[in-house]
Amino acid sequence: MALSLKELSKKEETFVSGHRLCAGCGAGTTFRQILMAAEDPVVMSVATGCLYVATATYPYTAWKCNWIHSAFENSAATISGIEAAYQSLKRQGKVTKTIKFIAVGGDGGTFDIGLQALSGALERGHKFLYVCYNNEAYMNTGIQRSGATPMGASTTTTPAGSASYGKPVFRKDLTGIVAAHNIPYLAQTTPAHWRDLMTKVKKALAADGPSFLNILSPCHRGWRNEMKDSINLARIAADTCYWPLYEVENGEYKLNYIPKEKKPITEWLKPQGRFKHIFAKGGNSAETGSTHRSGPNQELINKLQANVDKEWEKLLKKCNQGDKKPDLETVGT
Ligand SMILES: Cc1ncc(C[n+]2csc(CCOP(=O)(O)OP(=O)(O)O)c2C)c(N)n1
Ligand code: SF4
């Protein structure tokens, strides 16, 4: 089906309303888009986290597809078993229809606790899509830092205060880690770029082997932004190059979006309360921990900007696109 809003509006939804995700949560928008992009029936395995807790509250469910709750650490292992059973039944002629398999985890369940199960499933070559809805912390249990949390963010386990400027280390490059598994398809995207996200889901589900999507998923509870600004923040993440939209297809890197004007990282940081201390008087030094009494923690801002610039340049080289601009038609902002 063509990716036009008119056509999509006629499609029956598989992720439906009535769930208990916070109003303005990026995860609901993300999974609505994912399931609308799927052409075949899907079986999903969803790890513990906000998405599971808020959408599958027994005896209610927001999912009109086959669905299993998985433990925090093994969503990819659960889907592996289901996919292997399907392949066996297919070989025996007991199942003839095409079914797609999607494993899901938050960033806690993917970057940290479920990484081993994910790596194993990718290596074994199961034909499934793994989606990490990445809200950059363990939100469901009270906003603890995860391997995806950006440096400088104040969380309940890395609280900014007189002794700390927030999380002291950069986030893990999980997309890079997954790319090192040499799987057929992987990508980064956001729910603000709906056409990009849905195109990537289609490619991922069509891949001949495992595929992976790392989706930046706004969470106003943890990011402490205005509810109404969630999707716009995801857009700013791409415009600052903090969260580049790119894909790796059979080892070939491709940028899907190059902002006309690369915005400074402060545009991503400022609307979020989790970075409020960086702009307040009395912030701590990124290097020494000593207190700045005079104003914003410029040292930390410089460090964050330098990291974004460095990663962006590295990505440009991997994509080797020179002056060739990506096809903006695919982004759909
Ligand atoms: C092995 C294990 N450790 C801890 C927990 C408690 N727990 C449930 S949800 C959650 C946080 C999940 O974080 P994330 O995967 O990032 O998803 P989010 O809640 O942010 O959507 C934790 C720690 C658990 N269920 N299982
Ligand atoms: S806490 Fe965050 S991720 Fe969880 S439901 Fe609310 S907005 Fe969504």
Short mmCIF file of N, CA and C and ligand atoms in Angstrom, two decimals, residues 27 47-53 71-73 105-110 113 133 135-142 144 146 219, ligand 1:
data_model
loop_
_atom_site.label_atom_id
_atom_site.label_comp_id
_atom_site.label_asym_id
_atom_site.label_seq_id
_atom_site.Cartn_x
_atom_site.Cartn_y
_atom_site.Cartn_z
N ALA A 27 5.64 6.56 22.54
CA ALA A 27 5.53 5.13 22.26
C ALA A 27 4.23 4.77 21.54
N ALA A 47 8.64 -6.76 25.78
CA ALA A 47 9.29 -6.86 27.10
C ALA A 47 8.63 -5.91 28.10
N THR A 48 8.81 -6.20 29.36
CA THR A 48 8.32 -5.33 30.43
C THR A 48 8.85 -3.92 30.22
N GLY A 49 8.03 -2.96 30.55
CA GLY A 49 8.38 -1.54 30.37
C GLY A 49 7.07 -0.79 30.23
N CYS A 50 7.14 0.52 29.99
CA CYS A 50 5.92 1.32 29.90
C CYS A 50 4.94 0.76 28.88
N LEU A 51 5.46 0.39 27.70
CA LEU A 51 4.57 -0.04 26.63
C LEU A 51 3.75 -1.25 27.06
N TYR A 52 4.42 -2.23 27.66
CA TYR A 52 3.72 -3.43 28.12
C TYR A 52 2.72 -3.08 29.23
N VAL A 53 3.21 -2.39 30.24
CA VAL A 53 2.39 -2.14 31.42
C VAL A 53 1.14 -1.33 31.07
N ALA A 71 9.75 -11.42 29.42
CA ALA A 71 10.49 -10.84 30.54
C ALA A 71 11.37 -9.71 30.02
N PHE A 72 11.79 -8.88 30.90
CA PHE A 72 12.59 -7.69 30.60
C PHE A 72 13.82 -8.04 29.73
N GLU A 73 14.42 -9.18 30.04
CA GLU A 73 15.73 -9.47 29.47
C GLU A 73 15.72 -10.33 28.22
N GLY A 105 11.49 -3.90 22.89
CA GLY A 105 12.00 -3.59 24.23
C GLY A 105 12.20 -2.09 24.36
N GLY A 106 12.14 -1.58 25.57
CA GLY A 106 12.54 -0.19 25.81
C GLY A 106 14.06 -0.13 25.74
N ASP A 107 14.62 1.03 26.01
CA ASP A 107 16.09 1.12 25.95
C ASP A 107 16.72 0.35 27.12
N GLY A 108 16.06 0.32 28.27
CA GLY A 108 16.58 -0.47 29.38
C GLY A 108 16.62 -1.95 28.99
N GLY A 109 15.52 -2.41 28.39
CA GLY A 109 15.40 -3.80 27.98
C GLY A 109 16.27 -4.15 26.78
N THR A 110 16.76 -3.15 26.07
CA THR A 110 17.52 -3.42 24.85
C THR A 110 19.00 -3.08 25.00
N ILE A 113 19.64 -4.73 29.65
CA ILE A 113 19.31 -6.05 30.19
C ILE A 113 19.07 -7.11 29.11
N TYR A 133 12.10 0.98 21.43
CA TYR A 133 11.50 2.31 21.58
C TYR A 133 12.30 2.97 22.71
N ASN A 135 13.30 5.69 24.99
CA ASN A 135 12.96 6.94 25.69
C ASN A 135 14.08 7.36 26.65
N GLU A 136 15.22 6.73 26.49
CA GLU A 136 16.48 7.16 27.12
C GLU A 136 16.53 7.02 28.65
N ALA A 137 15.69 6.19 29.21
CA ALA A 137 15.79 5.88 30.65
C ALA A 137 14.84 4.73 30.97
N TYR A 138 14.92 4.24 32.18
CA TYR A 138 13.96 3.23 32.66
C TYR A 138 12.79 4.01 33.23
N MET A 139 11.81 4.31 32.38
CA MET A 139 10.75 5.24 32.79
C MET A 139 9.71 4.56 33.68
N ASN A 140 9.35 3.32 33.32
CA ASN A 140 8.25 2.67 34.03
C ASN A 140 8.53 2.51 35.51
N THR A 141 9.80 2.40 35.87
CA THR A 141 10.10 2.21 37.29
C THR A 141 10.62 3.48 37.95
N GLY A 142 10.48 4.62 37.28
CA GLY A 142 10.79 5.87 37.97
C GLY A 142 11.99 6.63 37.46
N GLN A 144 15.12 5.88 35.96
CA GLN A 144 16.54 5.62 36.26
C GLN A 144 17.34 5.72 34.96
N SER A 146 19.75 4.80 31.87
CA SER A 146 20.05 3.56 31.15
C SER A 146 21.28 3.81 30.29
N CYS A 219 9.41 11.01 25.88
CA CYS A 219 8.73 10.71 27.13
C CYS A 219 8.76 11.97 27.99
C1 LIG B 1 15.03 -8.53 35.33
C2 LIG B 1 14.16 -7.38 35.75
N1 LIG B 1 14.74 -6.33 36.37
C3 LIG B 1 13.97 -5.29 36.74
C4 LIG B 1 12.63 -5.27 36.49
C5 LIG B 1 11.79 -4.08 36.92
N2 LIG B 1 11.44 -3.23 35.77
C6 LIG B 1 10.26 -3.34 35.16
S1 LIG B 1 10.07 -2.20 33.91
C7 LIG B 1 11.61 -1.56 34.21
C8 LIG B 1 12.13 -0.40 33.42
C9 LIG B 1 12.01 -0.61 31.95
O1 LIG B 1 12.79 0.34 31.26
P1 LIG B 1 12.82 0.38 29.72
O2 LIG B 1 13.14 -0.96 29.16
O3 LIG B 1 13.73 1.48 29.30
O4 LIG B 1 11.32 0.69 29.33
P2 LIG B 1 10.41 1.97 29.76
O5 LIG B 1 9.82 1.65 31.08
O6 LIG B 1 11.30 3.16 29.77
O7 LIG B 1 9.37 2.04 28.70
C10 LIG B 1 12.24 -2.23 35.27
C11 LIG B 1 13.56 -1.91 35.81
C12 LIG B 1 12.05 -6.37 35.83
N3 LIG B 1 10.75 -6.40 35.51
N4 LIG B 1 12.83 -7.42 35.48
#
